[in-house]
PDB file of C-alpha atoms and ligand atoms in Angstrom:
ATOM      1  CA  MET A   1       6.648   7.881 -15.660  1.00 57.00           C
ATOM      2  CA  ALA A   2       4.196  10.417 -14.391  1.00 56.00           C
ATOM      3  CA  VAL A   3       1.768   8.977 -12.201  1.00 65.00           C
ATOM      4  CA  ARG A   4      -1.463   9.174 -12.652  1.00 89.00           C
ATOM      5  CA  PHE A   5      -4.089  10.769 -10.216  1.00 93.00           C
ATOM      6  CA  GLY A   6      -6.680  11.672 -12.810  1.00 95.00           C
ATOM      7  CA  LEU A   7     -10.538   9.938 -13.101  1.00 97.00           C
ATOM      8  CA  GLU A   8     -11.499  11.374 -15.704  1.00 96.00           C
ATOM      9  CA  GLY A   9     -13.861   9.723 -17.431  1.00 97.00           C
ATOM     10  CA  ARG A  10     -14.596   7.182 -15.079  1.00 98.00           C
ATOM     11  CA  VAL A  11     -17.712   6.629 -12.951  1.00 98.00           C
ATOM     12  CA  ALA A  12     -17.528   5.897  -8.886  1.00 99.00           C
ATOM     13  CA  LEU A  13     -20.823   4.979  -6.681  1.00 99.00           C
ATOM     14  CA  VAL A  14     -20.305   6.163  -2.925  1.00 99.00           C
ATOM     15  CA  THR A  15     -22.561   4.390  -0.286  1.00 99.00           C
ATOM     16  CA  GLY A  16     -24.221   6.370   2.359  1.00 98.00           C
ATOM     17  CA  GLY A  17     -22.493   9.461   0.126  1.00 98.00           C
ATOM     18  CA  GLY A  18     -25.317  11.936   1.816  1.00 98.00           C
ATOM     19  CA  GLN A  19     -22.946  13.093   4.488  1.00 97.00           C
ATOM     20  CA  ASN A  20     -19.999  13.341   6.784  1.00 97.00           C
ATOM     21  CA  THR A  21     -17.145  10.937   5.210  1.00 98.00           C
ATOM     22  CA  GLY A  22     -18.408   9.449   2.087  1.00 98.00           C
ATOM     23  CA  LEU A  23     -19.806  13.116   1.010  1.00 98.00           C
ATOM     24  CA  GLY A  24     -15.962  14.251   1.365  1.00 98.00           C
ATOM     25  CA  ILE A  25     -15.082  11.106  -0.526  1.00 98.00           C
ATOM     26  CA  GLY A  26     -17.553  11.703  -3.529  1.00 98.00           C
ATOM     27  CA  SER A  27     -16.468  15.245  -3.430  1.00 98.00           C
ATOM     28  CA  THR A  28     -12.835  14.361  -4.337  1.00 98.00           C
ATOM     29  CA  LEU A  29     -13.440  11.894  -6.618  1.00 98.00           C
ATOM     30  CA  ALA A  30     -15.293  14.438  -8.443  1.00 98.00           C
ATOM     31  CA  ALA A  31     -12.708  17.203  -8.060  1.00 98.00           C
ATOM     32  CA  TYR A  32     -10.249  14.801  -9.633  1.00 97.00           C
ATOM     33  CA  GLY A  33     -12.962  14.436 -12.806  1.00 97.00           C
ATOM     34  CA  ALA A  34     -14.931  11.101 -11.563  1.00 98.00           C
ATOM     35  CA  ALA A  35     -19.166  11.261 -12.377  1.00 98.00           C
ATOM     36  CA  VAL A  36     -20.137  10.765  -9.180  1.00 99.00           C
ATOM     37  CA  VAL A  37     -23.433   8.366  -8.042  1.00 99.00           C
ATOM     38  CA  VAL A  38     -24.422   9.527  -4.264  1.00 99.00           C
ATOM     39  CA  ASN A  39     -26.454   6.813  -2.752  1.00 99.00           C
ATOM     40  CA  ASP A  40     -28.282   6.936   0.516  1.00 98.00           C
ATOM     41  CA  VAL A  41     -30.905   5.216   2.399  1.00 98.00           C
ATOM     42  CA  MET A  42     -32.126   8.572   3.215  1.00 98.00           C
ATOM     43  CA  SER A  43     -32.876  10.586  -0.249  1.00 98.00           C
ATOM     44  CA  GLU A  44     -33.154  13.991   0.968  1.00 98.00           C
ATOM     45  CA  ARG A  45     -29.430  13.126   1.826  1.00 98.00           C
ATOM     46  CA  ALA A  46     -28.245  11.529  -1.471  1.00 98.00           C
ATOM     47  CA  GLU A  47     -29.908  14.809  -3.286  1.00 98.00           C
ATOM     48  CA  ALA A  48     -28.248  17.030  -1.086  1.00 98.00           C
ATOM     49  CA  GLY A  49     -25.099  15.134  -1.238  1.00 98.00           C
ATOM     50  CA  ALA A  50     -25.434  15.232  -4.936  1.00 99.00           C
ATOM     51  CA  ALA A  51     -26.423  19.032  -4.536  1.00 99.00           C
ATOM     52  CA  ALA A  52     -23.290  19.714  -3.017  1.00 98.00           C
ATOM     53  CA  ILE A  53     -21.038  18.655  -5.709  1.00 98.00           C
ATOM     54  CA  ARG A  54     -22.364  20.193  -8.145  1.00 98.00           C
ATOM     55  CA  GLU A  55     -21.754  23.517  -6.251  1.00 98.00           C
ATOM     56  CA  GLU A  56     -18.182  22.844  -6.274  1.00 98.00           C
ATOM     57  CA  GLY A  57     -18.558  22.119 -10.288  1.00 98.00           C
ATOM     58  CA  GLY A  58     -18.631  18.226 -10.391  1.00 98.00           C
ATOM     59  CA  SER A  59     -20.892  15.445 -11.526  1.00 98.00           C
ATOM     60  CA  ALA A  60     -23.180  13.978  -9.124  1.00 99.00           C
ATOM     61  CA  ILE A  61     -26.532  12.238  -9.449  1.00 99.00           C
ATOM     62  CA  ALA A  62     -28.574  11.129  -6.295  1.00 99.00           C
ATOM     63  CA  MET A  63     -29.501   7.067  -6.395  1.00 99.00           C
ATOM     64  CA  PRO A  64     -31.222   6.544  -3.134  1.00 98.00           C
ATOM     65  CA  PHE A  65     -31.765   2.641  -1.798  1.00 99.00           C
ATOM     66  CA  ASP A  66     -30.925   0.385   1.071  1.00 98.00           C
ATOM     67  CA  ILE A  67     -27.289  -1.434   0.210  1.00 99.00           C
ATOM     68  CA  THR A  68     -28.754  -4.417   2.706  1.00 98.00           C
ATOM     69  CA  ASP A  69     -31.740  -4.476   0.574  1.00 98.00           C
ATOM     70  CA  TYR A  70     -30.851  -6.936  -2.835  1.00 98.00           C
ATOM     71  CA  ASP A  71     -33.101  -6.321  -5.230  1.00 98.00           C
ATOM     72  CA  ALA A  72     -32.820  -2.347  -4.359  1.00 99.00           C
ATOM     73  CA  VAL A  73     -28.974  -2.838  -4.971  1.00 99.00           C
ATOM     74  CA  LEU A  74     -29.766  -3.932  -8.293  1.00 98.00           C
ATOM     75  CA  SER A  75     -32.186  -1.632  -9.513  1.00 98.00           C
ATOM     76  CA  GLY A  76     -30.223   1.508  -8.239  1.00 98.00           C
ATOM     77  CA  VAL A  77     -27.148   0.013  -9.805  1.00 99.00           C
ATOM     78  CA  ARG A  78     -28.736  -0.166 -13.025  1.00 98.00           C
ATOM     79  CA  ALA A  79     -30.709   2.915 -12.975  1.00 98.00           C
ATOM     80  CA  ALA A  80     -27.600   4.437 -12.197  1.00 98.00           C
ATOM     81  CA  GLU A  81     -25.891   2.976 -15.058  1.00 98.00           C
ATOM     82  CA  GLN A  82     -28.416   4.197 -17.066  1.00 98.00           C
ATOM     83  CA  GLU A  83     -27.866   7.817 -16.659  1.00 98.00           C
ATOM     84  CA  VAL A  84     -24.252   8.374 -16.498  1.00 98.00           C
ATOM     85  CA  GLY A  85     -22.531   4.890 -17.162  1.00 98.00           C
ATOM     86  CA  PRO A  86     -20.963   1.966 -16.060  1.00 98.00           C
ATOM     87  CA  ILE A  87     -19.416   1.881 -12.449  1.00 99.00           C
ATOM     88  CA  ASP A  88     -16.037   1.573 -12.640  1.00 98.00           C
ATOM     89  CA  ILE A  89     -15.183   2.695  -8.728  1.00 99.00           C
ATOM     90  CA  LEU A  90     -17.014   1.287  -5.988  1.00 99.00           C
ATOM     91  CA  VAL A  91     -16.646   2.900  -2.203  1.00 99.00           C
ATOM     92  CA  ASN A  92     -18.698   0.698   0.306  1.00 99.00           C
ATOM     93  CA  ASN A  93     -18.744   3.736   2.998  1.00 98.00           C
ATOM     94  CA  ALA A  94     -22.341   3.115   4.365  1.00 98.00           C
ATOM     95  CA  GLY A  95     -21.450   1.266   7.688  1.00 98.00           C
ATOM     96  CA  LEU A  96     -23.355   2.971  10.741  1.00 96.00           C
ATOM     97  CA  PRO A  97     -26.837   1.711  10.682  1.00 96.00           C
ATOM     98  CA  ILE A  98     -30.048   4.550  11.030  1.00 95.00           C
ATOM     99  CA  GLY A  99     -30.854   4.242  14.842  1.00 91.00           C
ATOM    100  CA  GLY A 100     -27.925   1.759  15.371  1.00 88.00           C
ATOM    101  CA  GLN A 101     -27.391   1.885  19.106  1.00 86.00           C
ATOM    102  CA  MET A 102     -23.669   0.219  20.567  1.00 89.00           C
ATOM    103  CA  LEU A 103     -24.288  -1.747  23.985  1.00 89.00           C
ATOM    104  CA  PRO A 104     -21.983  -3.857  26.233  1.00 94.00           C
ATOM    105  CA  PHE A 105     -22.648  -8.476  24.374  1.00 96.00           C
ATOM    106  CA  LEU A 106     -24.118  -8.671  27.631  1.00 97.00           C
ATOM    107  CA  ASP A 107     -26.773  -6.254  27.754  1.00 94.00           C
ATOM    108  CA  SER A 108     -27.604  -6.444  24.315  1.00 95.00           C
ATOM    109  CA  LYS A 109     -30.233  -8.399  22.765  1.00 94.00           C
ATOM    110  CA  PRO A 110     -30.085 -10.401  19.908  1.00 93.00           C
ATOM    111  CA  ALA A 111     -32.252  -7.846  17.490  1.00 92.00           C
ATOM    112  CA  ALA A 112     -29.414  -5.756  18.162  1.00 93.00           C
ATOM    113  CA  TRP A 113     -26.816  -7.708  16.701  1.00 94.00           C
ATOM    114  CA  ARG A 114     -28.094  -7.753  13.018  1.00 96.00           C
ATOM    115  CA  PRO A 115     -28.292  -4.207  11.521  1.00 97.00           C
ATOM    116  CA  TYR A 116     -24.181  -3.602  12.174  1.00 97.00           C
ATOM    117  CA  ILE A 117     -23.793  -7.229  10.309  1.00 97.00           C
ATOM    118  CA  ASP A 118     -26.481  -6.579   7.785  1.00 98.00           C
ATOM    119  CA  ILE A 119     -25.027  -2.857   6.626  1.00 98.00           C
ATOM    120  CA  ASN A 120     -21.724  -3.824   6.906  1.00 98.00           C
ATOM    121  CA  ILE A 121     -21.145  -7.437   5.439  1.00 98.00           C
ATOM    122  CA  PHE A 122     -24.573  -8.207   3.058  1.00 98.00           C
ATOM    123  CA  GLY A 123     -24.613  -3.965   2.305  1.00 99.00           C
ATOM    124  CA  SER A 124     -20.969  -4.600   1.152  1.00 99.00           C
ATOM    125  CA  LEU A 125     -21.616  -7.915  -0.251  1.00 99.00           C
ATOM    126  CA  ASN A 126     -24.609  -6.679  -2.008  1.00 99.00           C
ATOM    127  CA  MET A 127     -22.932  -4.036  -3.618  1.00 99.00           C
ATOM    128  CA  MET A 128     -19.574  -5.811  -4.418  1.00 99.00           C
ATOM    129  CA  HIS A 129     -21.403  -8.315  -6.281  1.00 99.00           C
ATOM    130  CA  VAL A 130     -23.581  -6.004  -8.242  1.00 99.00           C
ATOM    131  CA  VAL A 131     -20.359  -3.631  -9.463  1.00 99.00           C
ATOM    132  CA  LEU A 132     -18.287  -6.587  -9.653  1.00 99.00           C
ATOM    133  CA  PRO A 133     -18.985  -8.857 -12.740  1.00 98.00           C
ATOM    134  CA  GLY A 134     -18.976  -5.220 -15.442  1.00 98.00           C
ATOM    135  CA  MET A 135     -15.890  -4.367 -13.393  1.00 98.00           C
ATOM    136  CA  VAL A 136     -14.400  -7.802 -14.471  1.00 98.00           C
ATOM    137  CA  GLU A 137     -15.927  -8.056 -18.195  1.00 98.00           C
ATOM    138  CA  ARG A 138     -14.624  -4.293 -18.837  1.00 98.00           C
ATOM    139  CA  GLY A 139     -11.327  -5.950 -17.181  1.00 98.00           C
ATOM    140  CA  TRP A 140     -10.893  -2.688 -14.909  1.00 98.00           C
ATOM    141  CA  GLY A 141     -12.298  -1.497 -11.578  1.00 98.00           C
ATOM    142  CA  ARG A 142     -11.490  -0.109  -8.251  1.00 98.00           C
ATOM    143  CA  ILE A 143     -13.577  -1.360  -4.902  1.00 98.00           C
ATOM    144  CA  VAL A 144     -12.295   0.706  -1.117  1.00 99.00           C
ATOM    145  CA  GLN A 145     -14.371  -0.815   1.553  1.00 99.00           C
ATOM    146  CA  ILE A 146     -14.656   1.630   4.699  1.00 98.00           C
ATOM    147  CA  SER A 147     -14.153  -0.028   7.945  1.00 98.00           C
ATOM    148  CA  SER A 148     -12.785   1.004  11.204  1.00 97.00           C
ATOM    149  CA  GLY A 149      -9.819   0.270  13.579  1.00 94.00           C
ATOM    150  CA  SER A 150     -12.431  -1.499  15.414  1.00 95.00           C
ATOM    151  CA  GLY A 151     -12.429  -4.161  12.953  1.00 96.00           C
ATOM    152  CA  SER A 152      -8.740  -4.836  14.193  1.00 94.00           C
ATOM    153  CA  VAL A 153      -8.689  -3.874  18.066  1.00 92.00           C
ATOM    154  CA  ALA A 154     -11.344  -3.538  20.734  1.00 91.00           C
ATOM    155  CA  SER A 155     -11.696  -0.185  22.847  1.00 87.00           C
ATOM    156  CA  ARG A 156     -12.274  -1.081  26.361  1.00 87.00           C
ATOM    157  CA  GLY A 157     -16.324   0.803  26.988  1.00 89.00           C
ATOM    158  CA  LEU A 158     -16.541   1.270  23.556  1.00 90.00           C
ATOM    159  CA  GLY A 159     -19.584  -1.646  23.347  1.00 92.00           C
ATOM    160  CA  GLY A 160     -18.577  -2.106  19.715  1.00 94.00           C
ATOM    161  CA  SER A 161     -18.529  -6.273  19.779  1.00 96.00           C
ATOM    162  CA  MET A 162     -21.514  -5.996  17.201  1.00 97.00           C
ATOM    163  CA  TYR A 163     -19.789  -2.886  14.953  1.00 97.00           C
ATOM    164  CA  GLY A 164     -16.244  -5.036  15.086  1.00 97.00           C
ATOM    165  CA  ALA A 165     -17.659  -8.491  13.989  1.00 98.00           C
ATOM    166  CA  GLY A 166     -19.158  -6.236  10.913  1.00 98.00           C
ATOM    167  CA  LYS A 167     -16.103  -4.311   9.807  1.00 98.00           C
ATOM    168  CA  ALA A 168     -13.441  -7.838  10.634  1.00 98.00           C
ATOM    169  CA  GLY A 169     -15.844  -9.834   8.694  1.00 98.00           C
ATOM    170  CA  ILE A 170     -16.007  -7.752   5.423  1.00 98.00           C
ATOM    171  CA  GLU A 171     -12.107  -6.953   5.465  1.00 98.00           C
ATOM    172  CA  GLY A 172     -11.608 -10.808   5.558  1.00 98.00           C
ATOM    173  CA  ALA A 173     -14.308 -11.508   2.604  1.00 98.00           C
ATOM    174  CA  VAL A 174     -12.324  -7.991   0.485  1.00 98.00           C
ATOM    175  CA  ARG A 175      -8.712  -9.934   1.023  1.00 98.00           C
ATOM    176  CA  HIS A 176     -10.637 -13.052  -0.522  1.00 98.00           C
ATOM    177  CA  ILE A 177     -12.518 -11.138  -2.857  1.00 98.00           C
ATOM    178  CA  ALA A 178      -9.440  -9.714  -4.129  1.00 98.00           C
ATOM    179  CA  THR A 179      -7.270 -12.623  -5.185  1.00 98.00           C
ATOM    180  CA  GLU A 180     -10.318 -13.940  -7.004  1.00 98.00           C
ATOM    181  CA  VAL A 181     -10.733 -10.167  -9.063  1.00 98.00           C
ATOM    182  CA  GLY A 182      -6.937  -8.750  -9.453  1.00 98.00           C
ATOM    183  CA  PRO A 183      -6.146 -10.952 -11.932  1.00 98.00           C
ATOM    184  CA  ARG A 184      -9.286  -9.228 -14.374  1.00 98.00           C
ATOM    185  CA  GLY A 185      -7.997  -6.196 -12.984  1.00 98.00           C
ATOM    186  CA  VAL A 186      -9.912  -5.067 -10.387  1.00 98.00           C
ATOM    187  CA  THR A 187      -8.174  -4.286  -7.310  1.00 98.00           C
ATOM    188  CA  VAL A 188      -9.941  -3.964  -3.718  1.00 98.00           C
ATOM    189  CA  ASN A 189      -8.951  -2.399  -0.459  1.00 98.00           C
ATOM    190  CA  THR A 190     -10.008  -2.235   3.026  1.00 98.00           C
ATOM    191  CA  LEU A 191      -9.480   1.787   4.638  1.00 98.00           C
ATOM    192  CA  ALA A 192     -10.063   1.087   8.240  1.00 98.00           C
ATOM    193  CA  LEU A 193     -10.523   4.728   9.757  1.00 97.00           C
ATOM    194  CA  GLY A 194      -9.986   6.074  12.909  1.00 94.00           C
ATOM    195  CA  LEU A 195     -12.337   8.689  14.732  1.00 92.00           C
ATOM    196  CA  MET A 196     -13.346  11.016  12.200  1.00 94.00           C
ATOM    197  CA  GLU A 197     -13.738  15.038  13.114  1.00 91.00           C
ATOM    198  CA  LYS A 198     -17.970  15.030  12.655  1.00 86.00           C
ATOM    199  CA  LEU A 199     -18.396  12.054  14.825  1.00 83.00           C
ATOM    200  CA  ARG A 200     -16.164  13.906  17.614  1.00 78.00           C
ATOM    201  CA  GLU A 201     -18.292  17.046  17.120  1.00 81.00           C
ATOM    202  CA  THR A 202     -21.333  15.592  18.504  1.00 79.00           C
ATOM    203  CA  ILE A 203     -20.137  13.873  21.912  1.00 77.00           C
ATOM    204  CA  ALA A 204     -18.975  16.564  23.911  1.00 72.00           C
ATOM    205  CA  ALA A 205     -15.134  16.264  25.426  1.00 73.00           C
ATOM    206  CA  GLY A 206     -15.729  14.412  28.688  1.00 77.00           C
ATOM    207  CA  ASP A 207     -19.608  12.939  27.851  1.00 81.00           C
ATOM    208  CA  SER A 208     -17.303   9.529  26.469  1.00 84.00           C
ATOM    209  CA  PRO A 209     -14.460   8.507  28.177  1.00 84.00           C
ATOM    210  CA  VAL A 210     -13.557   5.939  25.029  1.00 83.00           C
ATOM    211  CA  ILE A 211     -13.824   8.722  22.907  1.00 83.00           C
ATOM    212  CA  ASP A 212     -11.537  10.988  25.302  1.00 84.00           C
ATOM    213  CA  ALA A 213      -8.953   7.796  25.032  1.00 82.00           C
ATOM    214  CA  ILE A 214      -9.030   7.428  21.561  1.00 82.00           C
ATOM    215  CA  TRP A 215      -8.641  11.009  20.656  1.00 82.00           C
ATOM    216  CA  GLN A 216      -6.128  11.198  23.034  1.00 82.00           C
ATOM    217  CA  GLY A 217      -4.105   8.770  21.301  1.00 82.00           C
ATOM    218  CA  ASN A 218      -3.662  10.771  17.742  1.00 86.00           C
ATOM    219  CA  VAL A 219      -0.369  11.645  17.508  1.00 89.00           C
ATOM    220  CA  MET A 220      -0.577  14.117  14.664  1.00 90.00           C
ATOM    221  CA  GLY A 221      -3.221  16.343  17.171  1.00 86.00           C
ATOM    222  CA  HIS A 222      -6.529  16.880  14.677  1.00 87.00           C
ATOM    223  CA  LEU A 223      -9.342  13.899  13.894  1.00 91.00           C
ATOM    224  CA  GLY A 224      -9.847  12.749  10.299  1.00 95.00           C
ATOM    225  CA  THR A 225     -11.816  13.933   7.609  1.00 96.00           C
ATOM    226  CA  GLY A 226     -14.126  13.252   4.717  1.00 97.00           C
ATOM    227  CA  GLU A 227     -11.465  14.867   2.124  1.00 96.00           C
ATOM    228  CA  ASP A 228      -8.611  12.844   4.322  1.00 97.00           C
ATOM    229  CA  VAL A 229     -10.636   9.701   3.491  1.00 98.00           C
ATOM    230  CA  GLY A 230     -11.141  11.160  -0.321  1.00 98.00           C
ATOM    231  CA  ALA A 231      -7.403  11.650  -0.451  1.00 98.00           C
ATOM    232  CA  ALA A 232      -6.984   7.798  -0.140  1.00 98.00           C
ATOM    233  CA  CYS A 233      -9.540   7.183  -2.100  1.00 98.00           C
ATOM    234  CA  LEU A 234      -8.138   8.930  -4.686  1.00 98.00           C
ATOM    235  CA  TRP A 235      -4.722   7.117  -4.380  1.00 98.00           C
ATOM    236  CA  LEU A 236      -6.357   3.900  -4.644  1.00 98.00           C
ATOM    237  CA  CYS A 237      -9.114   3.867  -7.695  1.00 98.00           C
ATOM    238  CA  SER A 238      -7.139   6.226  -9.839  1.00 97.00           C
ATOM    239  CA  ALA A 239      -4.062   4.366 -12.046  1.00 95.00           C
ATOM    240  CA  ALA A 240      -2.068   5.310  -9.465  1.00 95.00           C
ATOM    241  CA  GLY A 241      -3.020   2.861  -6.918  1.00 97.00           C
ATOM    242  CA  GLU A 242      -2.859  -0.482  -9.090  1.00 95.00           C
ATOM    243  CA  PHE A 243      -0.353  -2.183  -7.290  1.00 97.00           C
ATOM    244  CA  VAL A 244      -2.350  -2.181  -4.415  1.00 98.00           C
ATOM    245  CA  THR A 245      -5.052  -5.107  -3.703  1.00 98.00           C
ATOM    246  CA  GLY A 246      -6.342  -7.039  -1.004  1.00 98.00           C
ATOM    247  CA  GLN A 247      -4.543  -4.579   2.147  1.00 98.00           C
ATOM    248  CA  THR A 248      -6.096  -3.070   5.118  1.00 98.00           C
ATOM    249  CA  ILE A 249      -5.184   0.478   5.346  1.00 97.00           C
ATOM    250  CA  HIS A 250      -5.653   2.214   8.772  1.00 96.00           C
ATOM    251  CA  LEU A 251      -6.015   6.152   8.286  1.00 96.00           C
ATOM    252  CA  ASN A 252      -6.092   7.266  11.771  1.00 93.00           C
ATOM    253  CA  GLY A 253      -3.939   9.921  12.891  1.00 92.00           C
ATOM    254  CA  GLY A 254      -1.533   7.581  14.437  1.00 90.00           C
ATOM    255  CA  SER A 255      -3.920   6.472  16.666  1.00 83.00           C
ATOM    256  CA  PHE A 256      -5.279   3.488  17.565  1.00 70.00           C
ATOM    257  CA  PRO A 257      -8.372   2.291  19.430  1.00 49.00           C
ATOM    258  CA  GLY A 258      -7.709   0.115  22.527  1.00 47.00           C
ATOM    259  CA  ARG A 259      -3.159   1.381  22.128  1.00 51.00           C
TER     260      ARG A 259
HETATM  261  N1  NAD B 301     -17.226   8.640  12.243  1.00 64.88           N
HETATM  262  C1  NAD B 301     -16.268   8.072  12.228  1.00 64.88           C
HETATM  263  O1  NAD B 301     -15.352   8.196  13.380  1.00 64.88           O
HETATM  264  C2  NAD B 301     -15.954   6.558  12.200  1.00 64.88           C
HETATM  265  C3  NAD B 301     -14.819   5.840  12.590  1.00 64.88           C
HETATM  266  C4  NAD B 301     -14.389   4.717  12.090  1.00 64.88           C
HETATM  267  C5  NAD B 301     -15.360   4.005  11.059  1.00 64.88           C
HETATM  268  N2  NAD B 301     -15.867   5.504  10.003  1.00 64.88           N
HETATM  269  C6  NAD B 301     -16.945   4.636   9.492  1.00 64.88           C
HETATM  270  O2  NAD B 301     -16.817   5.242   8.369  1.00 64.88           O
HETATM  271  C7  NAD B 301     -18.170   5.278   7.668  1.00 64.88           C
HETATM  272  C8  NAD B 301     -18.627   6.410   7.062  1.00 64.88           C
HETATM  273  O3  NAD B 301     -18.767   7.382   8.492  1.00 64.88           O
HETATM  274  P1  NAD B 301     -20.285   8.469   9.103  1.00 64.88           P
HETATM  275  O4  NAD B 301     -19.338   8.954  10.760  1.00 64.88           O
HETATM  276  O5  NAD B 301     -19.768   9.198   7.986  1.00 64.88           O
HETATM  277  O6  NAD B 301     -20.986   8.124   9.006  1.00 64.88           O
HETATM  278  P2  NAD B 301     -22.989   9.010   9.009  1.00 64.88           P
HETATM  279  O7  NAD B 301     -23.509   7.706   9.205  1.00 64.88           O
HETATM  280  O8  NAD B 301     -22.483   9.870   9.232  1.00 64.88           O
HETATM  281  O9  NAD B 301     -23.074   9.056   7.531  1.00 64.88           O
HETATM  282  C9  NAD B 301     -23.285   7.602   7.099  1.00 64.88           C
HETATM  283  C10 NAD B 301     -24.427   7.446   5.391  1.00 64.88           C
HETATM  284  O10 NAD B 301     -24.782   6.025   5.283  1.00 64.88           O
HETATM  285  C11 NAD B 301     -26.141   6.129   4.888  1.00 64.88           C
HETATM  286  N3  NAD B 301     -26.893   4.944   5.585  1.00 64.88           N
HETATM  287  C12 NAD B 301     -27.162   3.832   6.512  1.00 64.88           C
HETATM  288  N4  NAD B 301     -27.624   2.653   6.402  1.00 64.88           N
HETATM  289  C13 NAD B 301     -27.898   2.731   4.934  1.00 64.88           C
HETATM  290  C14 NAD B 301     -28.050   1.776   4.083  1.00 64.88           C
HETATM  291  N5  NAD B 301     -28.681   0.900   4.142  1.00 64.88           N
HETATM  292  N6  NAD B 301     -27.914   1.934   2.658  1.00 64.88           N
HETATM  293  C15 NAD B 301     -27.728   3.125   2.171  1.00 64.88           C
HETATM  294  N7  NAD B 301     -26.828   4.535   3.038  1.00 64.88           N
HETATM  295  C16 NAD B 301     -27.496   4.003   4.164  1.00 64.88           C
HETATM  296  C17 NAD B 301     -26.680   7.434   6.744  1.00 64.88           C
HETATM  297  O11 NAD B 301     -28.290   7.667   5.810  1.00 64.88           O
HETATM  298  C18 NAD B 301     -25.913   8.207   6.535  1.00 64.88           C
HETATM  299  O12 NAD B 301     -26.050   9.599   5.389  1.00 64.88           O
HETATM  300  C19 NAD B 301     -18.404   4.271   7.959  1.00 64.88           C
HETATM  301  O13 NAD B 301     -18.189   3.239   7.377  1.00 64.88           O
HETATM  302  C20 NAD B 301     -17.864   4.335   9.491  1.00 64.88           C
HETATM  303  O14 NAD B 301     -18.551   3.023  10.295  1.00 64.88           O
HETATM  304  C21 NAD B 301     -16.398   6.601  11.146  1.00 64.88           C
END
């Protein structure tokens, strides 16, 4: 039997989809036939991301809202559904708070903890809570949670305690939510990413020993791209991925932070 990777007729919403990883995901899903809703808290990024996908020949609309605000999520998702139809695929990609700073835990203040938890846990839960009832009712849906190796292992010197807490927390929720919705035709999985090319470009070699160490641990000799993540999303979100749920899959060029 032919394995089916096409997404024709599906509607996919990608949070934080205006740039970098999220844009690579949206662009890949659109290339395989999905109509893509590009969400971003920065409206100009959402618009630019949707325009970039359309320039490539894909179908995309921009839907800016803040995923940490439940009411904004509800009205943003409903507005998108009015325009392009029910959400079949959700990629919870937004996970780096605007202006968030990684700090050693002992140097941090409580106010600095919340953004990582808000975006990764509450933001992702808000999105899932709003789109899942429709998926369950229609008997088909796909959710991909974007996480990081930081949810599984620590990197000395990264200052990633709250980032890791947010990622590990949502990975735990994903596993349990998958058991609730699997029998209704919905899969929920996590992709835990290693260091991505775009981030490495912004941090020069030698400026961050921890980033250099992660890079040196990469056995493939190149860092991740949005398209690499998009390809994994395509597999999980197509008919080909229907036997996979509740999993955390590491996409990191063979490297693992802290190893
Ligand atoms: N860059 C890396 O090396 C790396 C490594 C591992 C995991 N990740 C994960 O991959 C995902 C994407 O990372 P990236 O490097 O492309 O990030 P990025 O910051 O370049 O892009 C994320 C987008 O999310 C948007 N955003 C921020 N807060 C939002 C909110 N509250 N609501 C809606 N949108 C919001 C931003 O405006 C931005 O456009 C994140 O979950 C990140 O944790 C990235």
